[in-house]
GROMACS .gro file of C-alpha atoms in nm:
model
  210
    1TYR     CA    1  -4.390   0.855   2.271
    2VAL     CA    2  -4.362   0.477   2.424
    3ASN     CA    3  -3.953   0.511   2.393
    4LEU     CA    4  -3.955   0.845   2.572
    5MET     CA    5  -4.154   0.764   2.870
    6ARG     CA    6  -3.934   0.416   2.882
    7ASP     CA    7  -3.626   0.666   2.853
    8ILE     CA    8  -3.798   0.890   3.173
    9HIS     CA    9  -3.847   0.566   3.376
   10LYS     CA   10  -3.481   0.473   3.330
   11GLU     CA   11  -3.404   0.821   3.421
   12ILE     CA   12  -3.631   0.821   3.762
   13ASN     CA   13  -3.489   0.493   3.836
   14ARG     CA   14  -3.109   0.570   3.808
   15PHE     CA   15  -3.165   0.896   3.986
   16TYR     CA   16  -3.310   0.706   4.279
   17LYS     CA   17  -3.065   0.442   4.321
   18LEU     CA   18  -2.789   0.728   4.320
   19ALA     CA   19  -3.001   0.941   4.569
   20THR     CA   20  -3.054   0.658   4.800
   21TYR     CA   21  -2.719   0.471   4.756
   22ASN     CA   22  -2.528   0.373   5.066
   23LYS     CA   23  -2.319   0.067   4.958
   24LYS     CA   24  -2.256  -0.010   5.354
   25SER     CA   25  -2.603   0.002   5.443
   26ILE     CA   26  -2.716  -0.212   5.124
   27LEU     CA   27  -2.445  -0.475   5.220
   28SER     CA   28  -2.527  -0.488   5.573
   29LYS     CA   29  -2.907  -0.543   5.485
   30ILE     CA   30  -2.801  -0.831   5.248
   31GLU     CA   31  -2.609  -1.016   5.439
   32ASN     CA   32  -2.891  -0.999   5.705
   33GLU     CA   33  -3.151  -1.127   5.510
   34GLU     CA   34  -3.222  -1.500   5.565
   35PHE     CA   35  -3.369  -1.569   5.188
   36PHE     CA   36  -3.157  -1.547   4.887
   37ASN     CA   37  -3.427  -1.409   4.685
   38SER     CA   38  -3.453  -1.107   4.901
   39LYS     CA   39  -3.109  -1.066   4.906
   40GLU     CA   40  -3.118  -1.075   4.517
   41LYS     CA   41  -3.429  -0.788   4.556
   42ILE     CA   42  -3.212  -0.551   4.729
   43ALA     CA   43  -2.912  -0.605   4.517
   44GLU     CA   44  -3.115  -0.521   4.194
   45SER     CA   45  -3.250  -0.243   4.302
   46PHE     CA   46  -2.938  -0.068   4.350
   47PHE     CA   47  -2.652  -0.272   4.154
   48ASP     CA   48  -2.648  -0.367   3.788
   49ARG     CA   49  -2.615  -0.742   3.726
   50ILE     CA   50  -2.331  -0.823   3.508
   51SER     CA   51  -2.371  -1.236   3.483
   52SER     CA   52  -2.492  -1.531   3.704
   53GLY     CA   53  -2.424  -1.884   3.761
   54SER     CA   54  -2.555  -2.175   3.943
   55SER     CA   55  -2.388  -2.076   4.264
   56ARG     CA   56  -2.357  -1.662   4.252
   57ILE     CA   57  -2.458  -1.357   4.097
   58VAL     CA   58  -2.236  -1.082   4.011
   59TYR     CA   59  -2.293  -0.718   4.045
   60LYS     CA   60  -2.156  -0.392   3.934
   61THR     CA   61  -2.207  -0.107   4.233
   62PRO     CA   62  -2.200   0.268   4.120
   63ASP     CA   63  -1.888   0.286   4.278
   64ASN     CA   64  -1.698   0.087   4.026
   65SER     CA   65  -1.659  -0.229   4.245
   66VAL     CA   66  -1.822  -0.553   4.218
   67ILE     CA   67  -2.035  -0.794   4.429
   68LYS     CA   68  -2.052  -1.155   4.395
   69ILE     CA   69  -2.378  -1.259   4.629
   70ALA     CA   70  -2.389  -1.635   4.710
   71LYS     CA   71  -2.718  -1.824   4.590
   72ASN     CA   72  -2.662  -2.108   4.823
   73GLU     CA   73  -2.442  -2.298   5.018
   74LYS     CA   74  -2.193  -2.377   4.728
   75GLY     CA   75  -2.188  -2.010   4.640
   76ILE     CA   76  -2.063  -1.920   5.015
   77GLU     CA   77  -1.791  -2.183   5.027
   78GLN     CA   78  -1.662  -2.026   4.656
   79ASN     CA   79  -1.702  -1.635   4.837
   80LYS     CA   80  -1.511  -1.784   5.129
   81ALA     CA   81  -1.223  -1.977   4.921
   82GLU     CA   82  -1.183  -1.673   4.701
   83SER     CA   83  -1.164  -1.433   4.995
   84ASN     CA   84  -0.852  -1.639   5.126
   85LYS     CA   85  -0.613  -1.350   5.201
   86LYS     CA   86  -0.295  -1.565   5.122
   87ILE     CA   87  -0.382  -1.610   4.753
   88LYS     CA   88  -0.175  -1.325   4.625
   89SER     CA   89  -0.045  -1.243   4.269
   90ALA     CA   90  -0.077  -0.937   4.057
   91PHE     CA   91  -0.269  -1.140   3.825
   92ILE     CA   92  -0.546  -1.250   4.048
   93ASN     CA   93  -0.779  -0.984   4.152
   94PRO     CA   94  -0.795  -0.971   4.540
   95VAL     CA   95  -1.128  -0.966   4.724
   96THR     CA   96  -1.146  -0.632   4.911
   97ASP     CA   97  -1.426  -0.690   5.140
   98HIS     CA   98  -1.653  -0.953   5.247
   99ALA     CA   99  -1.957  -1.064   5.443
  100LYS     CA  100  -1.926  -1.176   5.772
  101ASN     CA  101  -2.108  -1.496   5.673
  102PHE     CA  102  -1.951  -1.475   5.312
  103SER     CA  103  -2.314  -1.419   5.149
  104TRP     CA  104  -2.131  -1.132   4.954
  105ILE     CA  105  -1.787  -1.062   4.861
  106GLU     CA  106  -1.621  -0.725   4.687
  107SER     CA  107  -1.369  -0.662   4.444
  108LYS     CA  108  -1.252  -0.393   4.184
  109PHE     CA  109  -1.444  -0.415   3.885
  110CYS     CA  110  -1.220  -0.541   3.581
  111LYS     CA  111  -1.273  -0.437   3.224
  112LYS     CA  112  -1.382  -0.736   2.984
  113MET     CA  113  -1.081  -0.943   2.858
  114THR     CA  114  -1.091  -1.098   2.528
  115GLU     CA  115  -0.840  -1.353   2.360
  116LYS     CA  116  -0.713  -1.093   2.114
  117ARG     CA  117  -0.639  -0.823   2.463
  118PHE     CA  118  -0.496  -1.104   2.622
  119GLU     CA  119  -0.235  -1.201   2.338
  120GLU     CA  120  -0.153  -0.802   2.344
  121LEU     CA  121  -0.113  -0.786   2.690
  122THR     CA  122   0.100  -1.131   2.716
  123ASN     CA  123   0.222  -1.211   2.350
  124LEU     CA  124   0.052  -1.541   2.451
  125ASN     CA  125  -0.228  -1.725   2.230
  126PHE     CA  126  -0.466  -1.745   2.501
  127LYS     CA  127  -0.608  -2.126   2.387
  128ASP     CA  128  -0.204  -2.224   2.422
  129PHE     CA  129  -0.201  -2.090   2.790
  130GLY     CA  130  -0.565  -2.245   2.865
  131LYS     CA  131  -0.463  -2.552   2.745
  132ALA     CA  132  -0.100  -2.522   2.927
  133ILE     CA  133  -0.259  -2.433   3.214
  134GLU     CA  134  -0.487  -2.735   3.232
  135TYR     CA  135  -0.188  -2.959   3.182
  136ALA     CA  136   0.030  -2.784   3.446
  137LEU     CA  137  -0.236  -2.837   3.689
  138LYS     CA  138  -0.353  -3.191   3.596
  139ASP     CA  139  -0.262  -3.353   3.935
  140VAL     CA  140  -0.525  -3.119   4.084
  141SER     CA  141  -0.784  -3.199   3.846
  142ASP     CA  142  -0.678  -3.548   3.813
  143SER     CA  143  -0.656  -3.544   3.438
  144ASP     CA  144  -0.456  -3.755   3.212
  145ILE     CA  145  -0.415  -3.414   2.949
  146SER     CA  146  -0.083  -3.445   2.742
  147LYS     CA  147   0.162  -3.155   2.728
  148PRO     CA  148   0.032  -2.915   2.461
  149LYS     CA  149   0.234  -2.725   2.205
  150ASN     CA  150   0.439  -2.400   2.289
  151PHE     CA  151   0.418  -2.546   2.669
  152SER     CA  152   0.818  -2.486   2.715
  153LYS     CA  153   0.777  -2.106   2.576
  154ILE     CA  154   0.456  -2.046   2.823
  155GLU     CA  155   0.591  -2.216   3.113
  156LYS     CA  156   0.855  -1.967   3.166
  157GLU     CA  157   0.625  -1.670   3.163
  158LYS     CA  158   0.526  -1.482   3.488
  159ILE     CA  159   0.179  -1.469   3.468
  160PHE     CA  160   0.196  -1.872   3.381
  161LYS     CA  161   0.425  -1.930   3.680
  162GLU     CA  162   0.227  -1.742   3.944
  163LEU     CA  163  -0.145  -1.858   3.815
  164VAL     CA  164  -0.016  -2.218   3.837
  165ALA     CA  165   0.183  -2.162   4.212
  166ALA     CA  166  -0.161  -2.035   4.307
  167GLY     CA  167  -0.368  -2.321   4.155
  168ASN     CA  168  -0.144  -2.563   4.296
  169ASP     CA  169  -0.095  -2.403   4.653
  170PHE     CA  170  -0.469  -2.352   4.710
  171LYS     CA  171  -0.616  -2.654   4.444
  172LEU     CA  172  -0.775  -2.399   4.215
  173MET     CA  173  -0.974  -2.610   3.971
  174PRO     CA  174  -0.782  -2.530   3.614
  175GLY     CA  175  -1.121  -2.551   3.434
  176ASP     CA  176  -1.202  -2.157   3.539
  177MET     CA  177  -0.846  -2.059   3.458
  178SER     CA  178  -0.841  -2.191   3.129
  179ARG     CA  179  -1.152  -1.985   3.017
  180ILE     CA  180  -1.117  -1.624   2.893
  181SER     CA  181  -1.435  -1.532   3.064
  182SER     CA  182  -1.260  -1.562   3.392
  183TYR     CA  183  -1.020  -1.298   3.344
  184GLY     CA  184  -1.033  -0.885   3.349
  185GLU     CA  185  -0.804  -0.639   3.254
  186SER     CA  186  -0.652  -0.437   3.560
  187ASP     CA  187  -0.374  -0.159   3.521
  188SER     CA  188  -0.305  -0.304   3.143
  189LEU     CA  189  -0.254  -0.691   3.316
  190PRO     CA  190  -0.489  -0.996   3.262
  191VAL     CA  191  -0.619  -1.075   3.623
  192LEU     CA  192  -0.828  -1.376   3.682
  193ILE     CA  193  -1.166  -1.250   3.820
  194ASP     CA  194  -1.272  -1.575   3.953
  195SER     CA  195  -1.067  -1.796   4.180
  196GLY     CA  196  -1.318  -1.918   4.407
  197LEU     CA  197  -1.349  -2.299   4.273
  198THR     CA  198  -1.112  -2.512   4.481
  199LYS     CA  199  -1.073  -2.925   4.414
  200LYS     CA  200  -1.258  -2.954   4.750
  201ILE     CA  201  -1.585  -2.754   4.645
  202PHE     CA  202  -1.582  -2.900   4.299
  203GLU     CA  203  -1.574  -3.276   4.445
  204LYS     CA  204  -1.837  -3.188   4.707
  205TYR     CA  205  -2.091  -2.962   4.446
  206TYR     CA  206  -1.997  -3.061   4.118
  207ASP     CA  207  -1.830  -3.377   4.045
  208ASP     CA  208  -2.142  -3.560   4.044
  209GLU     CA  209  -2.368  -3.295   3.813
  210ASP     CA  210  -2.386  -3.374   3.448
   0.00000   0.00000   0.00000
């Protein structure tokens, strides 16, 4: 009986979300709320939470897009950096819309990426790929990492060339780019779904953290 009532309650909530869903109106309310807790409360009423970090919460909308809501100033700056229209690559998930104050950004929902799937799509071992990215962007991260194995093979690949070019041009920190959780799948391609952490933002907000 308890499980039945729980299921009924979930269905009622789902129906309410769909019946009252107007994404444009919801996002406008989120943008205009002054406090993060109020923004979060609105989002929780209509969107499904995917993940949460120190600066942003990520939601999936009923129409299959992703909304990243800034928790604080560093989240706003990451949203703004990720919205840079000059960042263009088939391997980077673009921001399709954003709040004027960058309190939220929207992008296409991508399927979860695994290391196995990454290798199926690229013929590259992801751990080797991640180390190659860190090495190629060591000037951005001020790292003294040594050249990894298979680098000569990996550096010839289109996905590597485009992500390294974007990393150098926009000073993207390679730490996020070398984690599988930062990738999704779109149109049978691995795409970077988190490109908001620039060197400037890292040094301003994260460099002194333990």
